[in-house]
Amino acid sequence: MARRRRVRRATVWGGIAGAAGVIPMAIDATERRPWWLNLTVSLVLAGVGAFGRAMTGRRDRVKAEVRRDTLEAGERELGQYRVKLVPEGTQAPAPFKPDDYTSYSLTTTTRRLQLWEFGHLPQWSHPWRQLHLALEGHVVAITGPQGLLGRFVLEKYVVPDELVLVSNRLRARTPGRS
């Protein structure tokens, strides 16, 4: 019930934000067009904007709820990092810009590290005590119990050292660490 309420709230607020985006255009255009044409154009654009933002808000909230459902009792999500996979043996690309496309993200929680595709498809999840993060230039290499889990390039404005530092601190706090 609470989950449905949060998704509905995100949909409504997204719709309101989309519709409100038309207000400055509607006010500015009153001196150039007849009032009836301005009203018609504003209503159509507000409807399209409201629908688009409502669907975006709903989609993003559903993804957040899927990630939230994977958390154990007392576990909190600390951060999410957009990453690009770097195949083993290839040269690392430059850090990517915030508007570059990637479908992968690393999520840090108080107990583990998770790799997600498209924000709602879990690829793997391992407790901190099983992981080792190392830097290879600006590439973060993550090894787990089965060996190399992946090599990743983080967003341009995220420092890879930050993720390694978080990993070391959380691994040190984990009971039964190796």
CSV table of C-alpha atoms in Angstrom, one decimal:
chain,number,residue,atom,x,y,z
A,1,MET,CA,0.0,0.0,0.0
A,2,ALA,CA,2.8,2.4,0.9
A,3,ARG,CA,4.7,1.5,-2.2
A,4,ARG,CA,1.6,2.2,-4.4
A,5,ARG,CA,1.1,5.6,-2.6
A,6,ARG,CA,4.8,6.6,-3.3
A,7,VAL,CA,4.5,5.7,-7.0
A,8,ARG,CA,1.2,7.6,-7.3
A,9,ARG,CA,2.7,10.6,-5.5
A,10,ALA,CA,5.6,10.6,-8.0
A,11,THR,CA,3.2,10.4,-10.9
A,12,VAL,CA,1.1,13.4,-9.7
A,13,TRP,CA,4.1,15.6,-8.9
A,14,GLY,CA,5.7,14.8,-12.2
A,15,GLY,CA,2.5,15.8,-14.0
A,16,ILE,CA,2.2,19.0,-12.1
A,17,ALA,CA,5.8,19.9,-12.9
A,18,GLY,CA,5.2,19.2,-16.6
A,19,ALA,CA,2.1,21.3,-16.7
A,20,ALA,CA,3.7,24.2,-14.8
A,21,GLY,CA,6.4,24.4,-17.4
A,22,VAL,CA,4.0,26.0,-19.9
A,23,ILE,CA,3.0,28.9,-17.6
A,24,PRO,CA,5.9,31.3,-18.6
A,25,MET,CA,5.2,30.7,-22.3
A,26,ALA,CA,1.5,31.3,-21.9
A,27,ILE,CA,2.1,34.6,-20.0
A,28,ASP,CA,4.7,35.9,-22.5
A,29,ALA,CA,2.7,35.1,-25.6
A,30,THR,CA,-0.5,37.1,-24.7
A,31,GLU,CA,0.6,40.2,-26.6
A,32,ARG,CA,1.6,38.3,-29.8
A,33,ARG,CA,-1.4,35.9,-30.4
A,34,PRO,CA,-5.1,36.1,-29.8
A,35,TRP,CA,-6.2,34.9,-26.3
A,36,TRP,CA,-8.1,31.9,-27.6
A,37,LEU,CA,-5.1,30.6,-29.7
A,38,ASN,CA,-2.8,31.2,-26.7
A,39,LEU,CA,-5.1,29.3,-24.4
A,40,THR,CA,-5.5,26.3,-26.8
A,41,VAL,CA,-1.7,26.0,-27.5
A,42,SER,CA,-1.0,26.3,-23.7
A,43,LEU,CA,-3.5,23.7,-22.8
A,44,VAL,CA,-2.2,21.2,-25.4
A,45,LEU,CA,1.4,21.8,-24.4
A,46,ALA,CA,0.5,21.5,-20.7
A,47,GLY,CA,-1.3,18.2,-21.3
A,48,VAL,CA,1.6,16.8,-23.2
A,49,GLY,CA,4.2,18.0,-20.6
A,50,ALA,CA,2.1,16.7,-17.7
A,51,PHE,CA,1.7,13.3,-19.3
A,52,GLY,CA,5.4,13.0,-20.2
A,53,ARG,CA,6.6,14.1,-16.7
A,54,ALA,CA,4.0,11.9,-15.0
A,55,MET,CA,5.2,8.8,-16.9
A,56,THR,CA,8.8,9.7,-16.1
A,57,GLY,CA,8.1,10.2,-12.4
A,58,ARG,CA,6.2,6.9,-12.3
A,59,ARG,CA,9.0,5.0,-14.1
A,60,ASP,CA,11.7,6.5,-11.8
A,61,ARG,CA,9.7,5.7,-8.7
A,62,VAL,CA,9.0,2.1,-9.7
A,63,LYS,CA,12.8,1.6,-10.3
A,64,ALA,CA,13.5,3.1,-6.9
A,65,GLU,CA,11.0,0.7,-5.3
A,66,VAL,CA,12.5,-2.3,-7.0
A,67,ARG,CA,16.0,-1.3,-5.7
A,68,ARG,CA,14.4,-0.7,-2.2
A,69,ASP,CA,12.8,-4.1,-2.2
A,70,THR,CA,16.3,-5.8,-2.4
A,71,LEU,CA,17.5,-4.1,0.8
A,72,GLU,CA,17.5,-6.2,4.0
A,73,ALA,CA,16.2,-4.9,7.3
A,74,GLY,CA,18.4,-2.1,8.6
A,75,GLU,CA,20.3,-1.7,5.3
A,76,ARG,CA,20.4,1.7,3.6
A,77,GLU,CA,21.3,2.8,0.1
A,78,LEU,CA,24.3,5.1,0.3
A,79,GLY,CA,24.9,6.1,-3.2
A,80,GLN,CA,24.4,5.3,-6.9
A,81,TYR,CA,27.2,5.7,-9.5
A,82,ARG,CA,26.6,5.5,-13.2
A,83,VAL,CA,29.3,3.4,-14.8
A,84,LYS,CA,30.5,2.1,-18.2
A,85,LEU,CA,31.8,-1.4,-18.4
A,86,VAL,CA,35.4,-1.8,-19.7
A,87,PRO,CA,36.1,-5.2,-21.2
A,88,GLU,CA,39.1,-7.0,-19.8
A,89,GLY,CA,42.3,-6.5,-21.8
A,90,THR,CA,41.0,-3.3,-23.5
A,91,GLN,CA,42.3,0.2,-23.0
A,92,ALA,CA,40.1,2.3,-20.7
A,93,PRO,CA,38.0,5.1,-22.4
A,94,ALA,CA,38.1,8.6,-21.0
A,95,PRO,CA,35.7,9.3,-18.1
A,96,PHE,CA,32.3,9.9,-19.6
A,97,LYS,CA,30.2,13.1,-19.4
A,98,PRO,CA,26.9,13.2,-17.4
A,99,ASP,CA,24.9,13.3,-20.7
A,100,ASP,CA,26.6,10.2,-22.2
A,101,TYR,CA,24.5,7.1,-22.3
A,102,THR,CA,25.1,4.1,-20.1
A,103,SER,CA,22.7,1.5,-18.8
A,104,TYR,CA,24.7,0.3,-15.8
A,105,SER,CA,25.0,1.7,-12.3
A,106,LEU,CA,26.7,0.6,-9.1
A,107,THR,CA,24.7,1.0,-5.9
A,108,THR,CA,26.5,1.1,-2.6
A,109,THR,CA,24.6,0.1,0.5
A,110,THR,CA,25.6,-0.2,4.1
A,111,ARG,CA,26.2,-4.0,3.6
A,112,ARG,CA,27.0,-4.6,0.0
A,113,LEU,CA,27.7,-3.4,-3.5
A,114,GLN,CA,25.2,-4.0,-6.3
A,115,LEU,CA,25.4,-3.7,-10.1
A,116,TRP,CA,22.1,-2.7,-11.8
A,117,GLU,CA,21.2,-2.5,-15.5
A,118,PHE,CA,18.6,0.1,-16.5
A,119,GLY,CA,18.2,0.9,-12.8
A,120,HIS,CA,15.9,-2.0,-12.1
A,121,LEU,CA,17.5,-5.2,-13.4
A,122,PRO,CA,20.0,-6.6,-10.8
A,123,GLN,CA,23.1,-8.1,-12.3
A,124,TRP,CA,25.0,-9.1,-9.1
A,125,SER,CA,25.1,-8.2,-5.4
A,126,HIS,CA,28.0,-9.1,-3.0
A,127,PRO,CA,28.7,-8.2,0.6
A,128,TRP,CA,31.6,-5.8,1.2
A,129,ARG,CA,33.7,-8.5,2.9
A,130,GLN,CA,33.8,-10.5,-0.3
A,131,LEU,CA,34.9,-7.6,-2.5
A,132,HIS,CA,38.1,-5.9,-3.3
A,133,LEU,CA,38.2,-2.7,-5.3
A,134,ALA,CA,41.4,-1.5,-7.0
A,135,LEU,CA,42.3,1.4,-9.2
A,136,GLU,CA,43.9,1.0,-12.6
A,137,GLY,CA,44.3,4.6,-13.6
A,138,HIS,CA,40.8,5.9,-13.6
A,139,VAL,CA,39.2,2.5,-14.0
A,140,VAL,CA,37.8,0.7,-10.9
A,141,ALA,CA,38.4,-3.1,-11.0
A,142,ILE,CA,36.1,-5.1,-8.7
A,143,THR,CA,37.1,-8.6,-7.8
A,144,GLY,CA,34.8,-11.0,-5.8
A,145,PRO,CA,34.6,-14.6,-4.7
A,146,GLN,CA,34.5,-15.9,-8.4
A,147,GLY,CA,37.3,-13.6,-9.6
A,148,LEU,CA,37.0,-10.4,-11.6
A,149,LEU,CA,33.4,-9.0,-11.5
A,150,GLY,CA,34.1,-6.1,-13.8
A,151,ARG,CA,36.2,-3.1,-14.7
A,152,PHE,CA,34.3,0.2,-14.7
A,153,VAL,CA,34.7,3.8,-15.7
A,154,LEU,CA,32.8,6.2,-13.5
A,155,GLU,CA,31.1,9.5,-14.5
A,156,LYS,CA,33.4,12.4,-15.2
A,157,TYR,CA,32.6,14.3,-11.9
A,158,VAL,CA,32.9,11.2,-9.7
A,159,VAL,CA,36.3,10.5,-8.3
A,160,PRO,CA,37.1,6.7,-8.4
A,161,ASP,CA,39.0,7.0,-5.1
A,162,GLU,CA,35.7,7.8,-3.4
A,163,LEU,CA,34.3,4.4,-4.3
A,164,VAL,CA,37.4,2.6,-3.2
A,165,LEU,CA,37.5,4.6,0.1
A,166,VAL,CA,33.8,3.7,0.8
A,167,SER,CA,34.6,0.1,0.0
A,168,ASN,CA,37.6,-0.1,2.4
A,169,ARG,CA,35.7,1.6,5.3
A,170,LEU,CA,32.6,-0.5,4.9
A,171,ARG,CA,34.6,-3.7,4.6
A,172,ALA,CA,36.5,-2.8,7.8
A,173,ARG,CA,33.1,-2.4,9.7
A,174,THR,CA,31.7,-5.7,8.4
A,175,PRO,CA,31.6,-8.5,11.0
A,176,GLY,CA,33.4,-11.7,9.9
A,177,ARG,CA,35.6,-9.9,7.3
A,178,SER,CA,38.3,-11.9,5.6
